[in-house]
mmCIF file of C-alpha atoms and ligand atoms in Angstrom:
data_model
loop_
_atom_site.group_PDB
_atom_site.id
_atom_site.type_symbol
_atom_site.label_atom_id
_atom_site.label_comp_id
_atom_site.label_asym_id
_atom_site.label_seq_id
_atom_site.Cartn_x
_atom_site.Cartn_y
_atom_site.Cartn_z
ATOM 1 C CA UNK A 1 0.000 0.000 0.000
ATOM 2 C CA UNK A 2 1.583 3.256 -1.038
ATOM 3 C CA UNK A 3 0.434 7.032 -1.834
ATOM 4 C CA UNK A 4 2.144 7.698 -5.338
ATOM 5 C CA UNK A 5 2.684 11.695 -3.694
ATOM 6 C CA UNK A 6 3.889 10.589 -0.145
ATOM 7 C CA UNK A 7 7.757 11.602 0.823
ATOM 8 C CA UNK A 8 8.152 8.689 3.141
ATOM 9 C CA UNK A 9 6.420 6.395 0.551
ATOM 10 C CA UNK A 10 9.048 7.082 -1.701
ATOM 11 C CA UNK A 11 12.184 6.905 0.856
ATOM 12 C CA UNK A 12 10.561 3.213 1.361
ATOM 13 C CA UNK A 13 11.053 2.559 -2.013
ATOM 14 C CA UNK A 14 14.200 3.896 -2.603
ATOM 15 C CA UNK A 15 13.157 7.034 -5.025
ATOM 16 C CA UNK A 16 14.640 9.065 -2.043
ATOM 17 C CA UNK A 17 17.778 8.494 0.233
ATOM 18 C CA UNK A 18 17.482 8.153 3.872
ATOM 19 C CA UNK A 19 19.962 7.280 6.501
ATOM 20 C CA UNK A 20 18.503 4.207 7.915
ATOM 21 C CA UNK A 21 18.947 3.279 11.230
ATOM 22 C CA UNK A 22 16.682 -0.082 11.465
ATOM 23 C CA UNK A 23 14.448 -1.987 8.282
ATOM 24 C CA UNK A 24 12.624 -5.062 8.389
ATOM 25 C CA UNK A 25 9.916 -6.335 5.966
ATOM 26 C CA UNK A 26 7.172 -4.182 7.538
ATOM 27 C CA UNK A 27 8.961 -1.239 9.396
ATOM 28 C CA UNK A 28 11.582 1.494 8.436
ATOM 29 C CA UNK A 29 13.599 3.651 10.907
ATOM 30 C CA UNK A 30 15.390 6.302 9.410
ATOM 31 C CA UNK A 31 17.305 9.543 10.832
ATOM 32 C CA UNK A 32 15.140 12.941 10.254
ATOM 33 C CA UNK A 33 16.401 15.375 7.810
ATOM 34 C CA UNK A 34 16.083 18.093 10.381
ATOM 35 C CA UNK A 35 17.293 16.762 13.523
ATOM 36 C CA UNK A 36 15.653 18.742 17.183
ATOM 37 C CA UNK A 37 17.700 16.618 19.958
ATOM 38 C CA UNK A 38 21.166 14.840 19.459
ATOM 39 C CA UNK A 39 18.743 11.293 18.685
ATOM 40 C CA UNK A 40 16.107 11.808 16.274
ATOM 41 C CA UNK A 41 15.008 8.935 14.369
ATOM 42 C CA UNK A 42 11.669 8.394 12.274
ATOM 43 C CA UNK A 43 9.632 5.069 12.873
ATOM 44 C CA UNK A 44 7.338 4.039 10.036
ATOM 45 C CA UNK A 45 5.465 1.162 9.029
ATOM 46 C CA UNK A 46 6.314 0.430 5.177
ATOM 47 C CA UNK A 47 2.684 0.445 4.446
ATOM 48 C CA UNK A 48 0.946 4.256 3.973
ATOM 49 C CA UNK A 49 -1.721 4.713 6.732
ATOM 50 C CA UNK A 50 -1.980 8.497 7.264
ATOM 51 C CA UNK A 51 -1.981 8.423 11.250
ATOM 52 C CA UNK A 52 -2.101 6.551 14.240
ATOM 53 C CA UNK A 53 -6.072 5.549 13.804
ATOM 54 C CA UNK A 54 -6.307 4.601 10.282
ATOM 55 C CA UNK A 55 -2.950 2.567 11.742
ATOM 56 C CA UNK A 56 -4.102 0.710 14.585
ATOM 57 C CA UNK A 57 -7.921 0.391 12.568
ATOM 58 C CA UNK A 58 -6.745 -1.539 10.312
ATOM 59 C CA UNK A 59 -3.278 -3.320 11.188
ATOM 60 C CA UNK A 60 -3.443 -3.238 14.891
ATOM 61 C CA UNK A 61 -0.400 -5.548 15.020
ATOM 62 C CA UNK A 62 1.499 -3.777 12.740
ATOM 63 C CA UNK A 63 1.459 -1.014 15.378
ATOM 64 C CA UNK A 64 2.947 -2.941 18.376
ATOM 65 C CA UNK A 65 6.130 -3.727 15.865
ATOM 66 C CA UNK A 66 6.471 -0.554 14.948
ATOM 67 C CA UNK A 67 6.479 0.406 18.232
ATOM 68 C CA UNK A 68 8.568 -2.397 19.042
ATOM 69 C CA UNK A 69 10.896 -1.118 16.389
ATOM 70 C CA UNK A 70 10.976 2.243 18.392
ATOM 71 C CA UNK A 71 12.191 0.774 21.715
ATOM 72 C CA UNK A 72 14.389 -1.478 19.318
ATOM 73 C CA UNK A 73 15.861 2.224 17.645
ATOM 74 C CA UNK A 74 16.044 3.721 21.483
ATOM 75 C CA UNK A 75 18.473 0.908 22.766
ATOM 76 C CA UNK A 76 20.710 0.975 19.836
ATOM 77 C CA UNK A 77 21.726 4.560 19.995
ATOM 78 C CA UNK A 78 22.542 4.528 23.529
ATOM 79 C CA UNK A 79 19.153 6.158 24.558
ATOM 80 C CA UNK A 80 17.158 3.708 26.268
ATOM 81 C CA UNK A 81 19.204 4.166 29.970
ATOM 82 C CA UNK A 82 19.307 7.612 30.204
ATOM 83 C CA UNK A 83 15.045 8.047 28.865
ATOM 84 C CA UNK A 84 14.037 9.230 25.347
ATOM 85 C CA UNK A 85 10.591 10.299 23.776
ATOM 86 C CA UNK A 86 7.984 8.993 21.467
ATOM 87 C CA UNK A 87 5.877 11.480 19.551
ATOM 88 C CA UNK A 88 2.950 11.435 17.207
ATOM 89 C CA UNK A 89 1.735 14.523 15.725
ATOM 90 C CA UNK A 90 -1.437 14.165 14.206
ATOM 91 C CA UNK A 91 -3.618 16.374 12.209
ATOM 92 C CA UNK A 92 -3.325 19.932 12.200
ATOM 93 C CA UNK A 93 -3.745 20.961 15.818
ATOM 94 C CA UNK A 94 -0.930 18.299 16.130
ATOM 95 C CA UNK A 95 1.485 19.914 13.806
ATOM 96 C CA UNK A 96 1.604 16.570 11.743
ATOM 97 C CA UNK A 97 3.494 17.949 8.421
ATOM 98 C CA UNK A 98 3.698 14.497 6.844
ATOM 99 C CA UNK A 99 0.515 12.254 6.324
ATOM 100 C CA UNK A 100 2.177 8.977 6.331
ATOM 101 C CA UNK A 101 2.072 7.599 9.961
ATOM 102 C CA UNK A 102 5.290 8.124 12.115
ATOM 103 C CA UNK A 103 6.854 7.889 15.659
ATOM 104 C CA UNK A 104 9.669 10.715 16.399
ATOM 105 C CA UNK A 105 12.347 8.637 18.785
ATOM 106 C CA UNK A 106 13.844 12.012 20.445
ATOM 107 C CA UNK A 107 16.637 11.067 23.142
ATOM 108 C CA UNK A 108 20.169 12.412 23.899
ATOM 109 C CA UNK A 109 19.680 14.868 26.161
ATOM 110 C CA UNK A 110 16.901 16.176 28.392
ATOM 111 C CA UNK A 111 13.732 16.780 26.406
ATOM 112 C CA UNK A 112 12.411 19.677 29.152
ATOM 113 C CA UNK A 113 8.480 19.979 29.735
ATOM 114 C CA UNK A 114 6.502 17.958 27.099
ATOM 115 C CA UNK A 115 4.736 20.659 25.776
ATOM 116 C CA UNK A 116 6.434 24.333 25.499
ATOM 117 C CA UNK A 117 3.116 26.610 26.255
HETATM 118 P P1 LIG B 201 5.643 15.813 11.524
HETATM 119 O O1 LIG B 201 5.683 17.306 11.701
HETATM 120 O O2 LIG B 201 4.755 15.405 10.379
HETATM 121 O O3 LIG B 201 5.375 15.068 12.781
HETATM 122 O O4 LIG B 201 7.128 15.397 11.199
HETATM 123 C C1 LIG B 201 7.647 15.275 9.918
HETATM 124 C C2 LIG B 201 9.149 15.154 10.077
HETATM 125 O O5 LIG B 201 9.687 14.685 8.865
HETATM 126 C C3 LIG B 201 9.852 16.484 10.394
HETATM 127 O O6 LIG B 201 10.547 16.354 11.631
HETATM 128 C C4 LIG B 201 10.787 16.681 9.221
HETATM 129 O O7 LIG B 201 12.033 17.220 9.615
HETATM 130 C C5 LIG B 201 10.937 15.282 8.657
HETATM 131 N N1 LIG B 201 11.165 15.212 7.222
HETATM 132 C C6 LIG B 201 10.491 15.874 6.258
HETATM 133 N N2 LIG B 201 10.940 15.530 5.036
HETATM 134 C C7 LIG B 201 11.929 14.629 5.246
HETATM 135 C C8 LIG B 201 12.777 13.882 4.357
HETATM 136 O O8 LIG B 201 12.728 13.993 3.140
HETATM 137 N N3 LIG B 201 13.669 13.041 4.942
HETATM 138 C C9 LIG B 201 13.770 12.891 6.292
HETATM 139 N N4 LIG B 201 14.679 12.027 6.747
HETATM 140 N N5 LIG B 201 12.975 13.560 7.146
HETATM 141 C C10 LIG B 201 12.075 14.413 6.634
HETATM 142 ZN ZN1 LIG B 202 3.282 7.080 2.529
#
């Protein structure tokens, strides 16, 4: 399943490069272009849902291993001790910029409050 006009559709398949940090057949991790804490890594099911509910609605499993993936992504960059975050913007109140669904793995340093006002 993939949008023909999606940016992370097309760094699945290839069309644009990525720094991956952690692929399997149904999940992508890959660093974002415009990093915000000294770990920031993308987690993204392969598959184009738009955000977490169309997601979970119709691939419920799928979910858990991307979130799996996530925790997977935390450990191996030395983040998992120390505490990282896991962010899902969605929709426009969210701030969600790119309509394929995806976790932000933030970790590195402290995050501060979770919201800034
Ligand atoms: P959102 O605001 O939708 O939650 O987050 C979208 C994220 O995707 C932003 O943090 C942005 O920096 C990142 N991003 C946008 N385009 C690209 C791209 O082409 N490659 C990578 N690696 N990250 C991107
Ligand atoms: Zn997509």
């Amino acid at each position: 399943m993939t949008d023909a006009d999606c940016i992370f559709c097309k760094i699945v398949a290839g069309d644009i490069p990525a720094t991956k940090v952690l692929e399997n057949d149904r999940v992508l991790a890959f660093r974002d272009l415009y990093p915000k804490a000294p770990t920031h890594v993308l987690v993204i099911p392969k598959d184009h849902y738009a955000n977490v509910a169309e997601l979970t609605a119709a691939d419920p499993a799928l979910a858990g291993e991307v979130l799996r993936a996530a925790a997977e992504v935390a450990l191996n960059e030395g983040v998992a001790e120390d505490g990282w975050r896991l962010l899902a913007n969605t929709g426009a109140n969210g701030g969600q910029e790119v309509f394929h669904v995806h976790f932000h793995v933030f970790g590195g340093k402290p995050l501060g409050r979770m919201l800034s006002n």
